[in-house]
Short mmCIF file of C-alpha atoms in Angstrom, two decimals:
data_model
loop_
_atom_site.label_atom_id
_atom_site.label_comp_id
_atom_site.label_asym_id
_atom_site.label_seq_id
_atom_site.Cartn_x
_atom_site.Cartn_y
_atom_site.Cartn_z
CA UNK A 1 319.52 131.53 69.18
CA UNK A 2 316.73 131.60 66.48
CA UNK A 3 316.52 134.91 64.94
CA UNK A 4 319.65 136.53 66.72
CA UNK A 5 321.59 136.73 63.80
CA UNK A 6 318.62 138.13 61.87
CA UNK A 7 318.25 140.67 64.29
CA UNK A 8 322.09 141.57 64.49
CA UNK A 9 322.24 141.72 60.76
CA UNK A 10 319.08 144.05 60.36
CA UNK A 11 321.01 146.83 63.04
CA UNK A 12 324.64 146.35 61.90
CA UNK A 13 323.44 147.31 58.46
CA UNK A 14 321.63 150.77 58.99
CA UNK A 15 323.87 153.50 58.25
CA UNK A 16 323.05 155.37 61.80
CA UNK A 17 324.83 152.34 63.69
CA UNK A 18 327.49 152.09 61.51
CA UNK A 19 327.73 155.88 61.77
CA UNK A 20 327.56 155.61 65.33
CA UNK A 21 330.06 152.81 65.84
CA UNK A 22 332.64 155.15 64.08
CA UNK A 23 332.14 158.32 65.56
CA UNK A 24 332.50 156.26 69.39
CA UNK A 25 335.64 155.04 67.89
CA UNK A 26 337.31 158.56 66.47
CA UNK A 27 335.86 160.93 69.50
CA UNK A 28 338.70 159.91 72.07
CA UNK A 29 341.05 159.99 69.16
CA UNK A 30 340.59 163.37 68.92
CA UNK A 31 340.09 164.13 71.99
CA UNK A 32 343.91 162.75 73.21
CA UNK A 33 346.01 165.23 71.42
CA UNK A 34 343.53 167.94 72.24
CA UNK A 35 344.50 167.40 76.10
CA UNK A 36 347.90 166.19 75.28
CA UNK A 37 348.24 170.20 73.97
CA UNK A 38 347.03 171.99 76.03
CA UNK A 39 348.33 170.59 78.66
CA UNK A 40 352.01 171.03 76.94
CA UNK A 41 351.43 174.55 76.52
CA UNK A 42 349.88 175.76 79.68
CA UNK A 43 352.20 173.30 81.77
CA UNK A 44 350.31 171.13 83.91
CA UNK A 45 348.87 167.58 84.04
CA UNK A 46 344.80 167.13 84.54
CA UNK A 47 344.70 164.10 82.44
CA UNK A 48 347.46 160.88 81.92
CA UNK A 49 347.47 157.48 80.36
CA UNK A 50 345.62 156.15 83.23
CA UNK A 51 342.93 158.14 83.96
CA UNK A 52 341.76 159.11 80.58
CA UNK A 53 339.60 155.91 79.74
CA UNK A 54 338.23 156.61 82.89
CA UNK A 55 337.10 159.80 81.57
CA UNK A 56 336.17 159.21 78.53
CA UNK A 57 333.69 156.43 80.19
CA UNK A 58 331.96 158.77 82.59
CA UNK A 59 331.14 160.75 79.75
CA UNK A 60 330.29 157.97 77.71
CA UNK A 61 328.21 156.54 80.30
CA UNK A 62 326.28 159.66 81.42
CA UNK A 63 325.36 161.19 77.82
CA UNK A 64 326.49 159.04 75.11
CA UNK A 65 325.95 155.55 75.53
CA UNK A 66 322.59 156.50 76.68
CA UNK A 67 321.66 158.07 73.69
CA UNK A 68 322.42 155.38 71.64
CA UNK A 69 320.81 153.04 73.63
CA UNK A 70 317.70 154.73 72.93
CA UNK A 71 317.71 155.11 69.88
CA UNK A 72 318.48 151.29 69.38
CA UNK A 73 315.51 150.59 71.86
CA UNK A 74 313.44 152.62 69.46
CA UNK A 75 314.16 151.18 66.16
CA UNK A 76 314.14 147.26 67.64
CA UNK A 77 310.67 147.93 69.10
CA UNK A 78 308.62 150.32 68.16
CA UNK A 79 310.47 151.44 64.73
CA UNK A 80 309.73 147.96 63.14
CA UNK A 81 306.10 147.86 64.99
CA UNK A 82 305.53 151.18 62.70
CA UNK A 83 306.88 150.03 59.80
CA UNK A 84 304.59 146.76 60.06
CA UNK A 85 307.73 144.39 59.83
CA UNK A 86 307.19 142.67 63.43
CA UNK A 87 304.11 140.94 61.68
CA UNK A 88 306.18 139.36 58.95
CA UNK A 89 308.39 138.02 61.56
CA UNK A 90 305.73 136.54 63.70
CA UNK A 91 304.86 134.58 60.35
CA UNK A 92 307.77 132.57 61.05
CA UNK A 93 308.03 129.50 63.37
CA UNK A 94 309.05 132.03 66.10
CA UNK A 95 307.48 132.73 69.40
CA UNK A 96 307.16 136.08 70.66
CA UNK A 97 309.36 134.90 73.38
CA UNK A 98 311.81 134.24 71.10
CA UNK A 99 311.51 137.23 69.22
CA UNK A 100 311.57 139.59 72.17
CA UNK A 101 314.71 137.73 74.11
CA UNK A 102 316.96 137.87 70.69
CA UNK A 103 316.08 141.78 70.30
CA UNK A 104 316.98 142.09 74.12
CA UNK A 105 320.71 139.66 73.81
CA UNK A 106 320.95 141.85 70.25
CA UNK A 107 320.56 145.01 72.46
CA UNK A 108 323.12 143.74 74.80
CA UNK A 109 325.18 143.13 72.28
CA UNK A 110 325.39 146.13 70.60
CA UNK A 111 325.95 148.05 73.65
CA UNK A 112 329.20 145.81 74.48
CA UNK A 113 330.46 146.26 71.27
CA UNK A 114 329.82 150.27 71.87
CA UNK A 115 331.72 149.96 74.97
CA UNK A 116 334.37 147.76 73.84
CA UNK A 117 335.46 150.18 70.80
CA UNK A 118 335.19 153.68 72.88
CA UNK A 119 337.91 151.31 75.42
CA UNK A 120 339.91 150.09 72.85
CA UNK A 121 339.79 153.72 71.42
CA UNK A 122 340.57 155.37 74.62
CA UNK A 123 342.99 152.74 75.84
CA UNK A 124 344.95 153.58 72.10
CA UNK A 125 344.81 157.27 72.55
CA UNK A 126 346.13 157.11 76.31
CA UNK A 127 349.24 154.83 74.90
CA UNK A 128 349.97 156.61 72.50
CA UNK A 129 349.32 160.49 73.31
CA UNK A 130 349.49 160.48 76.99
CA UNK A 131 352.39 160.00 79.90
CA UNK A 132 351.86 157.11 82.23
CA UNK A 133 350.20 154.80 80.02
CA UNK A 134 350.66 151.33 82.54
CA UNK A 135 350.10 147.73 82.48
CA UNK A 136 347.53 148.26 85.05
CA UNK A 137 345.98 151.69 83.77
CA UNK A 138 345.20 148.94 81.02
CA UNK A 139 343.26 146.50 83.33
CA UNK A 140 341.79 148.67 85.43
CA UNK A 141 340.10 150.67 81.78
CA UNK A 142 338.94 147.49 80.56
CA UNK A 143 337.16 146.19 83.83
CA UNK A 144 335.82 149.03 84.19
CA UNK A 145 334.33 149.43 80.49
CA UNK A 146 333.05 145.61 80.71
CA UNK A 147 331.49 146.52 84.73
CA UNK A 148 329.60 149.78 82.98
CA UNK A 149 327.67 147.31 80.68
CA UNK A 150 325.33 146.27 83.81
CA UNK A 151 323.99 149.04 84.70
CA UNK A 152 323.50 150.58 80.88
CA UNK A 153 321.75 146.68 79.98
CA UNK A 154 319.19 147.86 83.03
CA UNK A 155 318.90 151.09 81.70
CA UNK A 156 318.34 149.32 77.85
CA UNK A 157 315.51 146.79 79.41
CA UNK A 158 313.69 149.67 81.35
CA UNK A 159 313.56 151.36 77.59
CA UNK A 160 312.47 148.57 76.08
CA UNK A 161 309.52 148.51 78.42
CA UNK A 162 308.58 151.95 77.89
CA UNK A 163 308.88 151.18 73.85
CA UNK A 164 305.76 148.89 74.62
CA UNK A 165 303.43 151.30 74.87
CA UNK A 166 304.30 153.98 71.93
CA UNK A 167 304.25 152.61 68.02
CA UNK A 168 306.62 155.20 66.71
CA UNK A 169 310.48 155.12 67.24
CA UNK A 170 310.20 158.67 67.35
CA UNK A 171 308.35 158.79 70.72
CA UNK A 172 309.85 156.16 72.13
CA UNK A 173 312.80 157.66 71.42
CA UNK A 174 311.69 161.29 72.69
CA UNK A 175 310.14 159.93 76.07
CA UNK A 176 313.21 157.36 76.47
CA UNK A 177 315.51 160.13 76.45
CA UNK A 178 313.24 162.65 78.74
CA UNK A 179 312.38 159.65 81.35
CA UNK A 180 316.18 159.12 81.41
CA UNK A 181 316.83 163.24 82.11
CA UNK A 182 314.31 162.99 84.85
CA UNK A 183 316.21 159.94 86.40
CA UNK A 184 319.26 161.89 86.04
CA UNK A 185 317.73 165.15 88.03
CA UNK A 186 316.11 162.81 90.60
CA UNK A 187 319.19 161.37 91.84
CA UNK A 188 320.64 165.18 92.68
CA UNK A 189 317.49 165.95 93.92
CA UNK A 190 316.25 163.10 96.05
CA UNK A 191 319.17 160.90 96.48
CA UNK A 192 317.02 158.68 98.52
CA UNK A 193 314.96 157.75 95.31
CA UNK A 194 317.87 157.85 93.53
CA UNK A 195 319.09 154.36 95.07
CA UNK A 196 316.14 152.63 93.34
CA UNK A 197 316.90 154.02 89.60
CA UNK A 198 319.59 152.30 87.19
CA UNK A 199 320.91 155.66 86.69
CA UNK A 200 322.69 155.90 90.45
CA UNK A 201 324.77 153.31 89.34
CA UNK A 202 326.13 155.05 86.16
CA UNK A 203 329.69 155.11 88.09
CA UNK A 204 329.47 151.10 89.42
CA UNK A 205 332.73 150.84 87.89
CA UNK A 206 334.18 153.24 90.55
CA UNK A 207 332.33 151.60 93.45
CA UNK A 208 334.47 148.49 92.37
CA UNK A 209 337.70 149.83 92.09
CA UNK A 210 337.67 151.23 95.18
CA UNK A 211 336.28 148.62 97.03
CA UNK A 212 336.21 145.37 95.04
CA UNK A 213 333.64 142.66 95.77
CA UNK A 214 332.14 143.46 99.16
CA UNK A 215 328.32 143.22 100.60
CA UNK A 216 327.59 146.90 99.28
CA UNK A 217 329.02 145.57 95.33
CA UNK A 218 327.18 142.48 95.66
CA UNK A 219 323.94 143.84 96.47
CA UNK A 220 323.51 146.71 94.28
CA UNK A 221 324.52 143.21 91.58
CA UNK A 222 321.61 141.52 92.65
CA UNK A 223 319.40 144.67 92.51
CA UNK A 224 320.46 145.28 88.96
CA UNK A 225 319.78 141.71 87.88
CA UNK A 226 316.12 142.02 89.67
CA UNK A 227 315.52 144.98 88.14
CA UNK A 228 316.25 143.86 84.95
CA UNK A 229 314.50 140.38 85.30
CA UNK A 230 311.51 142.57 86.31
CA UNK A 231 311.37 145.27 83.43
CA UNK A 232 312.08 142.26 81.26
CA UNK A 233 308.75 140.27 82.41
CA UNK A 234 306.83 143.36 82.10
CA UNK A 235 308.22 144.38 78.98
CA UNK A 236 307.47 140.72 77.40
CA UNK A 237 303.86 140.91 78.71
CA UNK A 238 303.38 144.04 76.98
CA UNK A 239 304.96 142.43 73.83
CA UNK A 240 302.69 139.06 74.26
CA UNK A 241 299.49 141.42 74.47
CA UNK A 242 300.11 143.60 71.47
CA UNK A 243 298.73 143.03 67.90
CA UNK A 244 300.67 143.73 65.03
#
């Protein structure tokens, strides 16, 4: 796609994502023989080679990959409309279309490759530190890593909407990150509402182990695709309507 790679090569260069990419990969690293100690010297078993990834991704998936997320969303959008660099772009034989779908697939992209090295990470650090590391434990970490990207990718596009309507990365980073805590309360506080926010499906992955691909799986898919396909119209509007 036209101005993908442009796009891919502008975020894997900053220093903050490479930063970033590193830290996601040493944090369950250090985190293994951490449990794999204690748990030797008080006697007991809370975490094994199976259910650690799984750990490590609801954390992950509740306040990291969030996080990062945002501040991606910030930089993409409203970082480069304050530093006056989306204009130079739009000099180019590119349609704002085009621009705003290849910083949406490099969004997506970035947060798979987050996802992929915290699994790969925590998939190493069960193997190697923790007892019953299985075949299965293996499959079950990885599907669920890849399943979490869904719901995040709505979460990304709904930021990328709200980084329409601020020109600094530093406010669309502060309200991304508040709009996303208020998500979080509402679904303790009004689970009703809840069902209707990207947030309530922040464990998806567990909905599918447990029951695989039934009507309740399949639906809350196509909700997540709508959702996205609508954030992403309105989001593109936006885009198509600003001046730079």
């Amino acid at each position: 796609m036209l101005n993908l790679q442009n796009e891919w090569t502008k975020l894997v260069r900053k220093k903050s994502s490479i930063v970033l990419l590193c830290l996601s990969a040493i944090f369950p690293l250090l985190v293994g023989p951490a449990i794999q100690m204690m748990q030797s010297k008080f006697g007991f078993t809370a975490f094994d080679g199976e259910s650690f990834p799984l750990v490590i991704l609801s954390l992950a998936v509740t306040f990291y990959l969030p996080l990062l997320l945002a501040l991606c969303v910030s930089d993409m959008f409203a970082g480069e409309q304050e530093q006056k660099t989306l204009s130079f772009l739009l000099v180019r034989p590119l349609s704002r279309f085009k621009l705003f779908t290849s910083k949406i697939v490099c969004t997506g992209i970035y947060l798979l490759t987050l996802l992929l090295v915290v699994c790969l990470s925590s998939l190493l650090t069960g193997a190697i530190w923790l007892e019953n590391f299985t075949f299965s434990g293996l499959v079950v970490g990885l599907s669920s890593f890849l399943l979490s990207w869904f719901p995040l990718m709505a979460m990304g596009i709904l930021l990328v909407f709200l980084a329409q309507w601020v020109g600094s990365s530093s406010k669309a980073l502060t309200f991304s990150i508040l709009l996303y805590l208020v998500m979080v309360v509402l679904t303790y506080l009004f689970p009703t509402i809840a069902e209707w926010l990207p947030v309530y499906d922040n464990n998806w992955y567990q909905r599918w182990i447990n029951n695989g691909l039934n009507s309740a799986t399949f639906g809350r898919s196509l909700y997540l695709v709508s959702f996205g396909a609508l954030f992403f119209t309105l989001g593109y509007y936006k885009f198509s309507q600003k001046e730079f």
